[in-house]
mmCIF file of C-alpha atoms and ligand atoms in Angstrom:
data_model
loop_
_atom_site.group_PDB
_atom_site.id
_atom_site.type_symbol
_atom_site.label_atom_id
_atom_site.label_comp_id
_atom_site.label_asym_id
_atom_site.label_seq_id
_atom_site.Cartn_x
_atom_site.Cartn_y
_atom_site.Cartn_z
ATOM 1 C CA MET A 1218 0.094 -0.205 0.312
ATOM 2 C CA PHE A 1219 1.666 3.270 -0.948
ATOM 3 C CA ASP A 1220 0.729 6.837 -0.264
ATOM 4 C CA GLN A 1221 -0.913 9.782 -2.009
ATOM 5 C CA ASP A 1222 2.255 11.039 -1.991
ATOM 6 C CA THR A 1223 4.476 8.383 -2.822
ATOM 7 C CA LEU A 1224 1.728 8.159 -5.727
ATOM 8 C CA THR A 1225 2.264 11.255 -7.486
ATOM 9 C CA ARG A 1226 6.134 10.765 -6.504
ATOM 10 C CA PHE A 1227 5.395 7.253 -9.313
ATOM 11 C CA LYS A 1228 3.901 9.007 -11.232
ATOM 12 C CA ALA A 1229 5.921 11.290 -12.533
ATOM 13 C CA LEU A 1230 8.312 8.552 -12.516
ATOM 14 C CA GLU A 1231 9.935 5.876 -15.854
ATOM 15 C CA THR A 1232 9.174 3.069 -15.443
ATOM 16 C CA PRO A 1233 9.875 -0.141 -14.075
ATOM 17 C CA PHE A 1234 12.479 0.430 -10.805
ATOM 18 C CA TYR A 1235 11.814 -0.834 -7.696
ATOM 19 C CA PHE A 1236 10.864 0.901 -5.021
ATOM 20 C CA TYR A 1237 12.949 0.827 -1.250
ATOM 21 C CA ASP A 1238 10.849 1.776 1.596
ATOM 22 C CA LEU A 1239 13.844 2.670 3.548
ATOM 23 C CA GLY A 1240 11.667 3.146 6.689
ATOM 24 C CA LEU A 1241 10.234 -0.833 6.685
ATOM 25 C CA LEU A 1242 13.985 -1.535 5.931
ATOM 26 C CA ASN A 1243 15.208 -0.103 8.965
ATOM 27 C CA GLN A 1244 12.163 -0.644 11.036
ATOM 28 C CA THR A 1245 12.230 -4.485 10.128
ATOM 29 C CA LEU A 1246 16.551 -4.806 11.075
ATOM 30 C CA GLN A 1247 16.084 -3.059 13.954
ATOM 31 C CA ALA A 1248 13.566 -5.889 15.000
ATOM 32 C CA CYS A 1249 16.006 -8.083 13.936
ATOM 33 C CA LYS A 1250 18.676 -6.560 15.882
ATOM 34 C CA THR A 1251 16.516 -6.172 19.031
ATOM 35 C CA ALA A 1252 15.811 -9.796 18.501
ATOM 36 C CA ALA A 1253 18.763 -11.347 17.733
ATOM 37 C CA ASP A 1254 20.827 -9.325 20.741
ATOM 38 C CA LYS A 1255 18.482 -10.629 23.518
ATOM 39 C CA TYR A 1256 20.002 -14.033 23.259
ATOM 40 C CA GLY A 1257 24.073 -12.860 21.836
ATOM 41 C CA PHE A 1258 23.120 -14.361 19.015
ATOM 42 C CA HIS A 1259 25.585 -13.514 15.834
ATOM 43 C CA VAL A 1260 23.712 -11.810 12.741
ATOM 44 C CA HIS A 1261 25.609 -12.213 8.959
ATOM 45 C CA TYR A 1262 23.500 -11.102 6.349
ATOM 46 C CA ALA A 1263 23.169 -12.265 3.283
ATOM 47 C CA MET A 1264 23.797 -10.103 0.322
ATOM 48 C CA LYS A 1265 22.850 -12.271 -2.489
ATOM 49 C CA ALA A 1266 19.481 -11.590 -1.356
ATOM 50 C CA ASN A 1267 20.518 -7.911 -2.194
ATOM 51 C CA PHE A 1268 23.513 -5.418 -3.264
ATOM 52 C CA ASN A 1269 21.571 -2.479 -3.689
ATOM 53 C CA PRO A 1270 24.303 0.369 -1.478
ATOM 54 C CA ARG A 1271 21.747 1.816 -0.017
ATOM 55 C CA VAL A 1272 20.079 -1.612 1.244
ATOM 56 C CA LEU A 1273 23.829 -2.532 2.340
ATOM 57 C CA ALA A 1274 24.449 0.454 3.934
ATOM 58 C CA ALA A 1275 21.639 0.334 5.772
ATOM 59 C CA ILE A 1276 22.420 -3.175 7.385
ATOM 60 C CA GLN A 1277 25.952 -1.948 8.303
ATOM 61 C CA SER A 1278 25.356 1.143 9.877
ATOM 62 C CA PHE A 1279 23.707 -1.794 11.922
ATOM 63 C CA GLY A 1280 26.316 -4.047 12.973
ATOM 64 C CA PHE A 1281 25.397 -6.904 11.066
ATOM 65 C CA GLY A 1282 28.007 -8.788 9.788
ATOM 66 C CA ALA A 1283 27.983 -10.387 6.249
ATOM 67 C CA ASP A 1284 27.411 -13.841 4.954
ATOM 68 C CA CYS A 1285 29.197 -13.818 1.431
ATOM 69 C CA VAL A 1286 29.171 -16.802 -1.914
ATOM 70 C CA SER A 1287 31.542 -14.961 -4.389
ATOM 71 C CA GLY A 1288 34.405 -13.565 -4.125
ATOM 72 C CA ASN A 1289 33.045 -10.539 -5.419
ATOM 73 C CA GLU A 1290 30.946 -10.305 -2.417
ATOM 74 C CA VAL A 1291 33.374 -11.048 0.126
ATOM 75 C CA SER A 1292 35.896 -7.718 -2.135
ATOM 76 C CA ALA A 1293 31.861 -5.778 -1.748
ATOM 77 C CA ALA A 1294 31.139 -6.447 2.069
ATOM 78 C CA ILE A 1295 34.345 -5.072 2.824
ATOM 79 C CA ALA A 1296 33.997 -1.875 0.977
ATOM 80 C CA ASN A 1297 30.648 -1.660 1.587
ATOM 81 C CA GLY A 1298 31.820 -1.084 5.739
ATOM 82 C CA PHE A 1299 31.470 -5.025 6.946
ATOM 83 C CA LYS A 1300 34.014 -5.833 9.429
ATOM 84 C CA ASN A 1301 36.349 -8.445 7.777
ATOM 85 C CA GLN A 1302 36.268 -10.333 10.722
ATOM 86 C CA GLN A 1303 32.207 -10.183 10.227
ATOM 87 C CA VAL A 1304 32.629 -12.104 7.353
ATOM 88 C CA VAL A 1305 31.497 -15.926 6.093
ATOM 89 C CA PHE A 1306 32.056 -16.923 3.318
ATOM 90 C CA ALA A 1307 30.385 -19.970 2.207
ATOM 91 C CA GLY A 1308 29.301 -21.592 -1.848
ATOM 92 C CA VAL A 1309 29.932 -25.604 -3.125
ATOM 93 C CA GLY A 1310 32.839 -23.904 -5.655
ATOM 94 C CA LYS A 1311 35.279 -21.251 -4.714
ATOM 95 C CA SER A 1312 37.493 -20.533 -7.059
ATOM 96 C CA ASP A 1313 41.131 -20.266 -5.806
ATOM 97 C CA LYS A 1314 41.244 -16.682 -6.882
ATOM 98 C CA GLU A 1315 37.689 -16.141 -4.981
ATOM 99 C CA ILE A 1316 39.763 -17.552 -1.937
ATOM 100 C CA ASN A 1317 42.721 -16.031 -2.066
ATOM 101 C CA ILE A 1318 40.159 -13.085 -1.929
ATOM 102 C CA ALA A 1319 39.413 -14.279 1.278
ATOM 103 C CA LEU A 1320 42.758 -14.307 2.114
ATOM 104 C CA ASP A 1321 43.503 -11.524 1.152
ATOM 105 C CA ALA A 1322 41.201 -9.413 3.293
ATOM 106 C CA ASP A 1323 41.749 -12.406 6.750
ATOM 107 C CA ILE A 1324 37.581 -12.715 6.888
ATOM 108 C CA PHE A 1325 36.155 -14.671 9.765
ATOM 109 C CA SER A 1326 35.372 -18.641 8.399
ATOM 110 C CA PHE A 1327 35.363 -19.963 4.935
ATOM 111 C CA ASN A 1328 32.045 -22.632 5.529
ATOM 112 C CA VAL A 1329 33.849 -25.148 3.122
ATOM 113 C CA GLU A 1330 31.108 -27.616 1.447
ATOM 114 C CA SER A 1331 33.332 -30.776 0.263
ATOM 115 C CA VAL A 1332 36.965 -32.941 1.649
ATOM 116 C CA GLN A 1333 38.480 -31.165 -0.949
ATOM 117 C CA GLU A 1334 38.055 -28.044 -0.615
ATOM 118 C CA LEU A 1335 39.508 -28.218 2.257
ATOM 119 C CA HIS A 1336 42.622 -29.452 1.051
ATOM 120 C CA VAL A 1337 42.582 -26.824 -1.341
ATOM 121 C CA ILE A 1338 42.124 -24.006 1.140
ATOM 122 C CA ASN A 1339 45.415 -25.047 3.411
ATOM 123 C CA GLN A 1340 47.424 -25.376 -0.554
ATOM 124 C CA LEU A 1341 46.149 -21.567 -0.565
ATOM 125 C CA ALA A 1342 46.431 -20.744 2.351
ATOM 126 C CA LYS A 1343 49.665 -21.738 3.313
ATOM 127 C CA ALA A 1344 51.250 -20.096 -0.120
ATOM 128 C CA LYS A 1345 50.619 -16.991 1.799
ATOM 129 C CA ASN A 1346 51.913 -18.063 4.940
ATOM 130 C CA LYS A 1347 48.167 -17.973 6.990
ATOM 131 C CA ILE A 1348 46.054 -20.182 8.616
ATOM 132 C CA ALA A 1349 42.347 -19.734 7.186
ATOM 133 C CA ARG A 1350 39.436 -20.028 9.808
ATOM 134 C CA VAL A 1351 36.643 -22.877 8.863
ATOM 135 C CA ALA A 1352 33.140 -24.091 9.659
ATOM 136 C CA ILE A 1353 32.216 -27.546 8.010
ATOM 137 C CA ARG A 1354 28.955 -26.598 6.048
ATOM 138 C CA ILE A 1355 27.494 -30.060 7.179
ATOM 139 C CA ASN A 1356 23.998 -31.363 5.391
ATOM 140 C CA PRO A 1357 22.056 -32.088 8.048
ATOM 141 C CA ASN A 1358 19.175 -34.432 6.074
ATOM 142 C CA VAL A 1359 16.385 -32.077 7.535
ATOM 143 C CA ASP A 1360 13.569 -31.111 4.604
ATOM 144 C CA ALA A 1361 13.189 -27.057 5.082
ATOM 145 C CA HIS A 1362 9.428 -27.669 4.174
ATOM 146 C CA THR A 1363 9.022 -25.346 0.993
ATOM 147 C CA HIS A 1364 9.648 -25.106 -2.241
ATOM 148 C CA HIS A 1365 11.674 -27.705 -3.428
ATOM 149 C CA PHE A 1366 13.199 -25.068 -5.922
ATOM 150 C CA ILE A 1367 14.756 -23.424 -2.613
ATOM 151 C CA THR A 1368 15.663 -27.002 -0.338
ATOM 152 C CA THR A 1369 19.473 -27.498 -0.276
ATOM 153 C CA GLY A 1370 19.774 -29.303 3.375
ATOM 154 C CA LEU A 1371 18.805 -32.626 1.972
ATOM 155 C CA ASP A 1372 20.884 -35.671 0.311
ATOM 156 C CA GLU A 1373 20.423 -34.734 -2.869
ATOM 157 C CA ASN A 1374 21.132 -31.065 -2.817
ATOM 158 C CA LYS A 1375 24.287 -30.630 -3.613
ATOM 159 C CA PHE A 1376 25.348 -28.501 -0.599
ATOM 160 C CA GLY A 1377 28.786 -30.132 2.000
ATOM 161 C CA ILE A 1378 29.282 -32.096 2.791
ATOM 162 C CA ASN A 1379 27.122 -35.512 4.140
ATOM 163 C CA SER A 1380 27.252 -36.597 7.599
ATOM 164 C CA TRP A 1381 28.796 -40.429 6.913
ATOM 165 C CA GLN A 1382 31.429 -38.191 5.088
ATOM 166 C CA LEU A 1383 32.548 -36.230 8.880
ATOM 167 C CA ASN A 1384 35.273 -39.743 9.599
ATOM 168 C CA ASP A 1385 36.386 -37.791 6.268
ATOM 169 C CA VAL A 1386 36.990 -34.440 7.639
ATOM 170 C CA ALA A 1387 38.246 -34.626 10.587
ATOM 171 C CA GLU A 1388 41.357 -36.533 8.500
ATOM 172 C CA ALA A 1389 41.535 -33.369 6.502
ATOM 173 C CA LEU A 1390 41.713 -31.635 10.034
ATOM 174 C CA ARG A 1391 44.495 -32.789 11.646
ATOM 175 C CA ALA A 1392 45.913 -33.352 8.223
ATOM 176 C CA CYS A 1393 45.994 -29.902 7.099
ATOM 177 C CA SER A 1394 48.268 -27.332 9.383
ATOM 178 C CA ASN A 1395 47.530 -24.239 7.313
ATOM 179 C CA ILE A 1396 43.436 -24.443 8.961
ATOM 180 C CA GLN A 1397 42.052 -23.395 12.004
ATOM 181 C CA PHE A 1398 38.864 -25.580 12.479
ATOM 182 C CA ILE A 1399 36.585 -23.341 14.594
ATOM 183 C CA GLY A 1400 33.168 -24.645 14.112
ATOM 184 C CA ILE A 1401 30.256 -26.005 12.001
ATOM 185 C CA HIS A 1402 28.350 -24.757 9.639
ATOM 186 C CA PHE A 1403 24.765 -25.300 8.123
ATOM 187 C CA HIS A 1404 21.903 -24.278 5.468
ATOM 188 C CA ILE A 1405 18.715 -25.332 4.570
ATOM 189 C CA GLY A 1406 16.666 -23.510 2.419
ATOM 190 C CA SER A 1407 14.879 -20.581 1.682
ATOM 191 C CA GLN A 1408 11.504 -19.168 2.430
ATOM 192 C CA ILE A 1409 11.130 -21.478 5.816
ATOM 193 C CA THR A 1410 7.427 -20.860 7.386
ATOM 194 C CA ASP A 1411 6.978 -23.547 9.746
ATOM 195 C CA LEU A 1412 9.676 -22.806 12.540
ATOM 196 C CA THR A 1413 8.582 -26.277 13.794
ATOM 197 C CA VAL A 1414 11.762 -27.098 10.672
ATOM 198 C CA TYR A 1415 14.480 -25.333 13.295
ATOM 199 C CA LYS A 1416 13.292 -27.540 16.379
ATOM 200 C CA SER A 1417 14.987 -30.424 13.903
ATOM 201 C CA LEU A 1418 17.563 -28.433 12.010
ATOM 202 C CA CYS A 1419 18.505 -28.203 16.440
ATOM 203 C CA ILE A 1420 18.243 -31.695 17.527
ATOM 204 C CA ARG A 1421 20.498 -32.554 14.423
ATOM 205 C CA ILE A 1422 22.329 -29.739 15.613
ATOM 206 C CA ASN A 1423 23.066 -30.897 18.856
ATOM 207 C CA GLU A 1424 24.054 -34.659 17.099
ATOM 208 C CA ILE A 1425 27.130 -33.607 15.273
ATOM 209 C CA GLN A 1426 28.603 -31.004 17.371
ATOM 210 C CA THR A 1427 28.359 -34.416 19.925
ATOM 211 C CA TRP A 1428 29.856 -36.009 17.435
ATOM 212 C CA PHE A 1429 32.966 -33.283 17.007
ATOM 213 C CA GLU A 1430 34.050 -32.864 20.489
ATOM 214 C CA ASP A 1431 34.031 -36.786 20.794
ATOM 215 C CA HIS A 1432 36.240 -36.671 17.950
ATOM 216 C CA GLY A 1433 38.985 -34.687 19.602
ATOM 217 C CA PHE A 1434 37.448 -30.711 18.184
ATOM 218 C CA GLN A 1435 36.333 -28.476 19.440
ATOM 219 C CA VAL A 1436 33.148 -26.631 18.536
ATOM 220 C CA LYS A 1437 32.812 -23.058 19.119
ATOM 221 C CA VAL A 1438 31.142 -22.015 16.271
ATOM 222 C CA LEU A 1439 27.599 -22.980 15.812
ATOM 223 C CA ASN A 1440 26.289 -21.919 12.464
ATOM 224 C CA THR A 1441 22.282 -21.944 11.629
ATOM 225 C CA GLY A 1442 22.331 -20.315 8.701
ATOM 226 C CA GLY A 1443 19.062 -18.503 7.209
ATOM 227 C CA GLY A 1444 15.843 -19.116 5.520
ATOM 228 C CA LEU A 1445 13.715 -17.516 7.007
ATOM 229 C CA GLY A 1446 10.281 -16.644 5.173
ATOM 230 C CA VAL A 1447 7.888 -13.937 5.013
ATOM 231 C CA ASP A 1448 4.221 -13.341 4.054
ATOM 232 C CA TYR A 1449 4.232 -12.875 0.365
ATOM 233 C CA GLN A 1450 0.517 -13.534 0.988
ATOM 234 C CA ASN A 1451 -0.102 -10.386 2.960
ATOM 235 C CA PRO A 1452 2.482 -7.422 3.025
ATOM 236 C CA ASP A 1453 0.556 -4.666 3.939
ATOM 237 C CA SER A 1454 -0.279 -6.730 7.098
ATOM 238 C CA ASN A 1455 2.357 -8.581 7.919
ATOM 239 C CA PRO A 1456 5.157 -6.754 7.091
ATOM 240 C CA ILE A 1457 7.932 -7.205 9.141
ATOM 241 C CA ALA A 1458 8.967 -11.469 9.416
ATOM 242 C CA ASP A 1459 8.953 -13.160 12.406
ATOM 243 C CA PHE A 1460 12.391 -12.808 14.334
ATOM 244 C CA GLU A 1461 11.662 -13.333 18.100
ATOM 245 C CA GLY A 1462 9.619 -16.752 16.513
ATOM 246 C CA TYR A 1463 12.855 -17.755 14.901
ATOM 247 C CA PHE A 1464 15.588 -16.883 17.264
ATOM 248 C CA LYS A 1465 13.963 -18.293 20.142
ATOM 249 C CA VAL A 1466 13.599 -21.630 19.190
ATOM 250 C CA PHE A 1467 17.193 -21.560 18.243
ATOM 251 C CA LYS A 1468 17.465 -20.994 22.259
ATOM 252 C CA GLU A 1469 15.206 -23.172 23.278
ATOM 253 C CA PHE A 1470 16.734 -26.162 21.423
ATOM 254 C CA LEU A 1471 19.988 -25.995 20.643
ATOM 255 C CA ASN A 1472 22.725 -26.642 22.908
ATOM 256 C CA VAL A 1473 24.840 -24.187 23.453
ATOM 257 C CA LYS A 1474 28.334 -24.648 25.407
ATOM 258 C CA PRO A 1475 30.332 -21.476 27.943
ATOM 259 C CA GLY A 1476 31.522 -19.749 25.978
ATOM 260 C CA GLN A 1477 30.081 -21.091 22.142
ATOM 261 C CA GLU A 1478 29.271 -18.642 19.733
ATOM 262 C CA VAL A 1479 25.317 -18.671 17.244
ATOM 263 C CA HIS A 1480 26.231 -17.467 14.015
ATOM 264 C CA PHE A 1481 23.172 -17.035 11.377
ATOM 265 C CA GLU A 1482 23.444 -15.981 7.936
ATOM 266 C CA LEU A 1483 19.761 -14.317 7.128
ATOM 267 C CA GLY A 1484 18.898 -12.856 3.217
ATOM 268 C CA ARG A 1485 15.450 -12.750 2.956
ATOM 269 C CA ALA A 1486 12.881 -12.305 6.657
ATOM 270 C CA MET A 1487 15.574 -8.854 6.526
ATOM 271 C CA VAL A 1488 15.542 -7.463 3.583
ATOM 272 C CA ALA A 1489 12.249 -8.373 1.141
ATOM 273 C CA GLN A 1490 9.616 -6.964 2.599
ATOM 274 C CA SER A 1491 10.780 -3.137 1.462
ATOM 275 C CA ALA A 1492 10.848 -3.122 -1.791
ATOM 276 C CA SER A 1493 7.891 -2.809 -3.971
ATOM 277 C CA LEU A 1494 9.019 -3.433 -8.129
ATOM 278 C CA ILE A 1495 7.017 -1.374 -9.900
ATOM 279 C CA SER A 1496 5.756 -1.151 -13.430
ATOM 280 C CA ARG A 1497 3.067 0.589 -16.083
ATOM 281 C CA VAL A 1498 -0.207 -1.470 -17.808
ATOM 282 C CA LEU A 1499 1.943 -1.002 -21.444
ATOM 283 C CA TYR A 1500 -1.158 -2.836 -23.040
ATOM 284 C CA VAL A 1501 -4.521 -4.741 -22.774
ATOM 285 C CA LYS A 1502 -5.263 -7.706 -24.981
ATOM 286 C CA TYR A 1503 -8.809 -9.395 -24.078
ATOM 287 C CA GLY A 1504 -8.962 -13.605 -25.401
ATOM 288 C CA GLN A 1505 -12.500 -16.004 -25.603
ATOM 289 C CA LYS A 1506 -10.846 -17.855 -22.540
ATOM 290 C CA LYS A 1507 -8.170 -14.860 -20.233
ATOM 291 C CA ASN A 1508 -7.115 -11.739 -20.121
ATOM 292 C CA PHE A 1509 -3.477 -10.805 -20.575
ATOM 293 C CA LEU A 1510 -2.327 -7.670 -18.705
ATOM 294 C CA ILE A 1511 1.192 -7.068 -20.415
ATOM 295 C CA LEU A 1512 3.361 -5.135 -17.983
ATOM 296 C CA ASP A 1513 6.680 -2.592 -19.113
ATOM 297 C CA SER A 1514 8.539 -5.025 -16.650
ATOM 298 C CA GLY A 1515 9.189 -9.510 -16.657
ATOM 299 C CA MET A 1516 12.175 -11.929 -16.010
ATOM 300 C CA THR A 1517 14.319 -9.036 -16.775
ATOM 301 C CA GLU A 1518 13.812 -7.312 -14.009
ATOM 302 C CA LEU A 1519 11.938 -9.467 -12.076
ATOM 303 C CA ILE A 1520 11.865 -13.702 -12.743
ATOM 304 C CA ARG A 1521 11.035 -15.164 -8.990
ATOM 305 C CA PRO A 1522 7.546 -16.323 -10.190
ATOM 306 C CA MET A 1523 9.616 -18.132 -13.488
ATOM 307 C CA LEU A 1524 12.226 -19.420 -12.021
ATOM 308 C CA TYR A 1525 10.673 -20.948 -8.670
ATOM 309 C CA GLN A 1526 6.848 -21.074 -9.407
ATOM 310 C CA ALA A 1527 6.670 -18.292 -6.312
ATOM 311 C CA TYR A 1528 3.991 -16.365 -5.323
ATOM 312 C CA MET A 1529 4.326 -12.197 -5.404
ATOM 313 C CA LYS A 1530 1.401 -10.429 -4.135
ATOM 314 C CA ILE A 1531 0.704 -8.149 -8.024
ATOM 315 C CA GLU A 1532 -1.567 -4.868 -6.659
ATOM 316 C CA ASN A 1533 -3.209 -2.474 -9.197
ATOM 317 C CA VAL A 1534 -2.091 0.526 -7.278
ATOM 318 C CA SER A 1535 -3.060 3.149 -9.698
ATOM 319 C CA ARG A 1536 -6.931 1.853 -9.378
ATOM 320 C CA GLN A 1537 -6.352 1.765 -6.068
ATOM 321 C CA ALA A 1538 -5.370 4.519 -5.297
ATOM 322 C CA GLN A 1539 -8.320 6.202 -7.704
ATOM 323 C CA ASP A 1540 -11.147 4.225 -4.943
ATOM 324 C CA SER A 1541 -9.604 3.507 -1.728
ATOM 325 C CA GLY A 1542 -12.735 1.372 -0.403
ATOM 326 C CA LEU A 1543 -12.102 -0.666 -3.371
ATOM 327 C CA LYS A 1544 -9.620 -4.003 -2.284
ATOM 328 C CA ALA A 1545 -7.753 -6.518 -5.555
ATOM 329 C CA GLN A 1546 -9.734 -9.398 -4.786
ATOM 330 C CA ASP A 1547 -13.095 -7.330 -4.187
ATOM 331 C CA SER A 1548 -12.549 -7.056 -8.091
ATOM 332 C CA GLY A 1549 -14.745 -8.434 -10.915
ATOM 333 C CA PHE A 1550 -11.839 -8.873 -13.568
ATOM 334 C CA LYS A 1551 -9.403 -11.982 -13.914
ATOM 335 C CA TYR A 1552 -6.017 -11.122 -16.155
ATOM 336 C CA ASP A 1553 -2.986 -13.490 -16.727
ATOM 337 C CA VAL A 1554 -0.154 -10.385 -15.882
ATOM 338 C CA VAL A 1555 2.699 -11.590 -18.842
ATOM 339 C CA GLY A 1556 6.263 -9.243 -18.945
ATOM 340 C CA PRO A 1557 7.344 -8.159 -22.179
ATOM 341 C CA ILE A 1558 10.292 -10.686 -23.158
ATOM 342 C CA CYS A 1559 9.857 -13.499 -26.099
ATOM 343 C CA GLU A 1560 9.833 -16.106 -23.112
ATOM 344 C CA SER A 1561 6.814 -18.034 -22.714
ATOM 345 C CA THR A 1562 7.535 -18.643 -19.495
ATOM 346 C CA ASP A 1563 7.441 -15.173 -18.499
ATOM 347 C CA CYS A 1564 4.017 -14.492 -16.709
ATOM 348 C CA PHE A 1565 4.084 -12.958 -12.471
ATOM 349 C CA GLN A 1566 0.421 -14.887 -12.014
ATOM 350 C CA LYS A 1567 -1.607 -16.050 -13.495
ATOM 351 C CA ASP A 1568 -5.306 -15.231 -13.190
ATOM 352 C CA VAL A 1569 -4.827 -12.824 -10.788
ATOM 353 C CA SER A 1570 -8.395 -10.171 -10.038
ATOM 354 C CA LEU A 1571 -7.858 -6.993 -9.750
ATOM 355 C CA PRO A 1572 -10.168 -3.946 -10.825
ATOM 356 C CA GLU A 1573 -10.793 -2.999 -14.510
ATOM 357 C CA SER A 1574 -7.070 -2.576 -15.575
ATOM 358 C CA PHE A 1575 -6.049 0.131 -18.498
ATOM 359 C CA ARG A 1576 -2.741 0.981 -19.976
ATOM 360 C CA GLY A 1577 -0.812 3.660 -18.219
ATOM 361 C CA ASP A 1578 -2.530 2.360 -14.632
ATOM 362 C CA LEU A 1579 0.598 1.037 -12.407
ATOM 363 C CA PHE A 1580 0.863 -2.304 -10.592
ATOM 364 C CA ALA A 1581 3.287 -2.645 -7.612
ATOM 365 C CA VAL A 1582 4.698 -6.751 -6.920
ATOM 366 C CA ARG A 1583 4.669 -6.277 -3.833
ATOM 367 C CA THR A 1584 7.624 -8.030 -0.946
ATOM 368 C CA ALA A 1585 10.286 -7.357 -3.834
ATOM 369 C CA GLY A 1586 13.060 -6.695 -1.801
ATOM 370 C CA ALA A 1587 14.889 -10.463 -1.496
ATOM 371 C CA TYR A 1588 16.425 -11.986 -4.892
ATOM 372 C CA GLY A 1589 14.498 -9.540 -7.153
ATOM 373 C CA GLU A 1590 16.904 -6.839 -7.671
ATOM 374 C CA VAL A 1591 20.256 -8.753 -8.202
ATOM 375 C CA MET A 1592 18.468 -11.305 -10.283
ATOM 376 C CA ALA A 1593 17.895 -8.601 -13.253
ATOM 377 C CA SER A 1594 19.062 -8.809 -16.513
ATOM 378 C CA ARG A 1595 20.079 -7.655 -20.151
ATOM 379 C CA TYR A 1596 18.499 -9.903 -21.596
ATOM 380 C CA ASN A 1597 16.728 -9.053 -24.676
ATOM 381 C CA LEU A 1598 18.822 -6.362 -24.138
ATOM 382 C CA ARG A 1599 16.316 -4.368 -21.955
ATOM 383 C CA ASP A 1600 18.242 -1.148 -20.117
ATOM 384 C CA ALA A 1601 18.774 -2.346 -16.643
ATOM 385 C CA VAL A 1602 16.032 -1.163 -14.331
ATOM 386 C CA GLY A 1603 16.257 1.493 -11.580
ATOM 387 C CA SER A 1604 15.636 1.602 -8.541
ATOM 388 C CA VAL A 1605 13.833 4.555 -5.799
ATOM 389 C CA TYR A 1606 13.809 5.221 -3.079
ATOM 390 C CA SER A 1607 11.561 6.351 -0.069
ATOM 391 C CA GLU A 1608 13.574 9.653 0.884
HETATM 392 C C1 PLP B 250 21.101 -17.676 0.624
HETATM 393 C C2 PLP B 250 21.747 -18.591 1.957
HETATM 394 C C3 PLP B 250 21.268 -18.154 3.295
HETATM 395 C C4 PLP B 250 20.336 -16.387 3.165
HETATM 396 O O1 PLP B 250 19.042 -17.508 2.911
HETATM 397 P P1 PLP B 250 17.233 -17.015 3.230
HETATM 398 O O2 PLP B 250 16.759 -17.183 2.877
HETATM 399 O O3 PLP B 250 17.644 -15.361 2.157
HETATM 400 O O4 PLP B 250 18.064 -16.135 4.776
HETATM 401 C C5 PLP B 250 22.415 -18.430 4.033
HETATM 402 N N1 PLP B 250 23.195 -18.138 4.190
HETATM 403 C C6 PLP B 250 22.850 -19.341 2.689
HETATM 404 C C7 PLP B 250 24.834 -20.291 2.715
HETATM 405 C C8 PLP B 250 22.942 -18.573 1.564
HETATM 406 O O5 PLP B 250 23.367 -19.702 0.532
#
């Protein structure tokens, strides 16, 4: 929902663009910070969700760390003011170049995803006469109960090291003289709304940390990853994720020993609700079976619906402004809302109930702050998508 001043502002602007509500972003970050601080938990922001400089500046100002999945993200985190000792680096395919960037930056931890990677990091660290701190990313085989396209913690997924390989890990850790083992890392998937999933994760983490201790390793860091979901259906009534409920599960079920640190890597929950993709209707096509609204944005600006079958709320903000009592759901027209790209999958959503809509109407795709702007492409040689800020 946008106020009248914001809508007036939109009308004067060229579309499409991402609109960032920095007030809501700051409120969300404050809520996350307060909830984590209550238990002394450390939060690293997963930069891949959104690395817009204004967004990063806000996040960094709260003192969060950064969770990176590429060498360039490590460099960008540091360039944007994140402290090197608060940077963690995950990814199944870290290149030598990327590992060297992270070694030079002296980051807090490599989250290592295979035994082979451990040996490569050891070699590269040795060449620089450095000690690399590592956490072992273990695949806990916990079902995140989320869409299978964004599940990462099952045996069939490519991420992490499976528990039957732990003996090999222990052997490699003992052999690698330029590696310092600091703890264990997990990340089971994204858009997780069923918090009991995290209880299952805690139980697995407790078992695995016991395994490491029994094999003579001190586990200083428990990094539980991220994945907390947001409400894509009701962005206005539920603008801030349930950080309190989320951290409370870990407080209750994770077996935290004296001196141990608990780390989190949240992406989506910190940024998703604070942006919308704003577009205009270019054309309205009435057919015998279907009506189409063709927007001036598509999969090149926002690919989540096409890539993950993700639901994102679509609103005709022009019609809502004219008749504020009219809710999109109450209205009798149905449209497939599609983009202009030459691909049949370029459809935001089918059979959307909307007020009757016309060329020039402004549309918002809500909850677009995570995995939105960062995934934009220039396919069809489209213009780069713009960004507009509330302040
Ligand atoms: C993407 C990612 C995250 C963040 O996931 P969200 O669902 O956005 O919270 C955390 N950790 C790792 C290793 C990731 O790849």
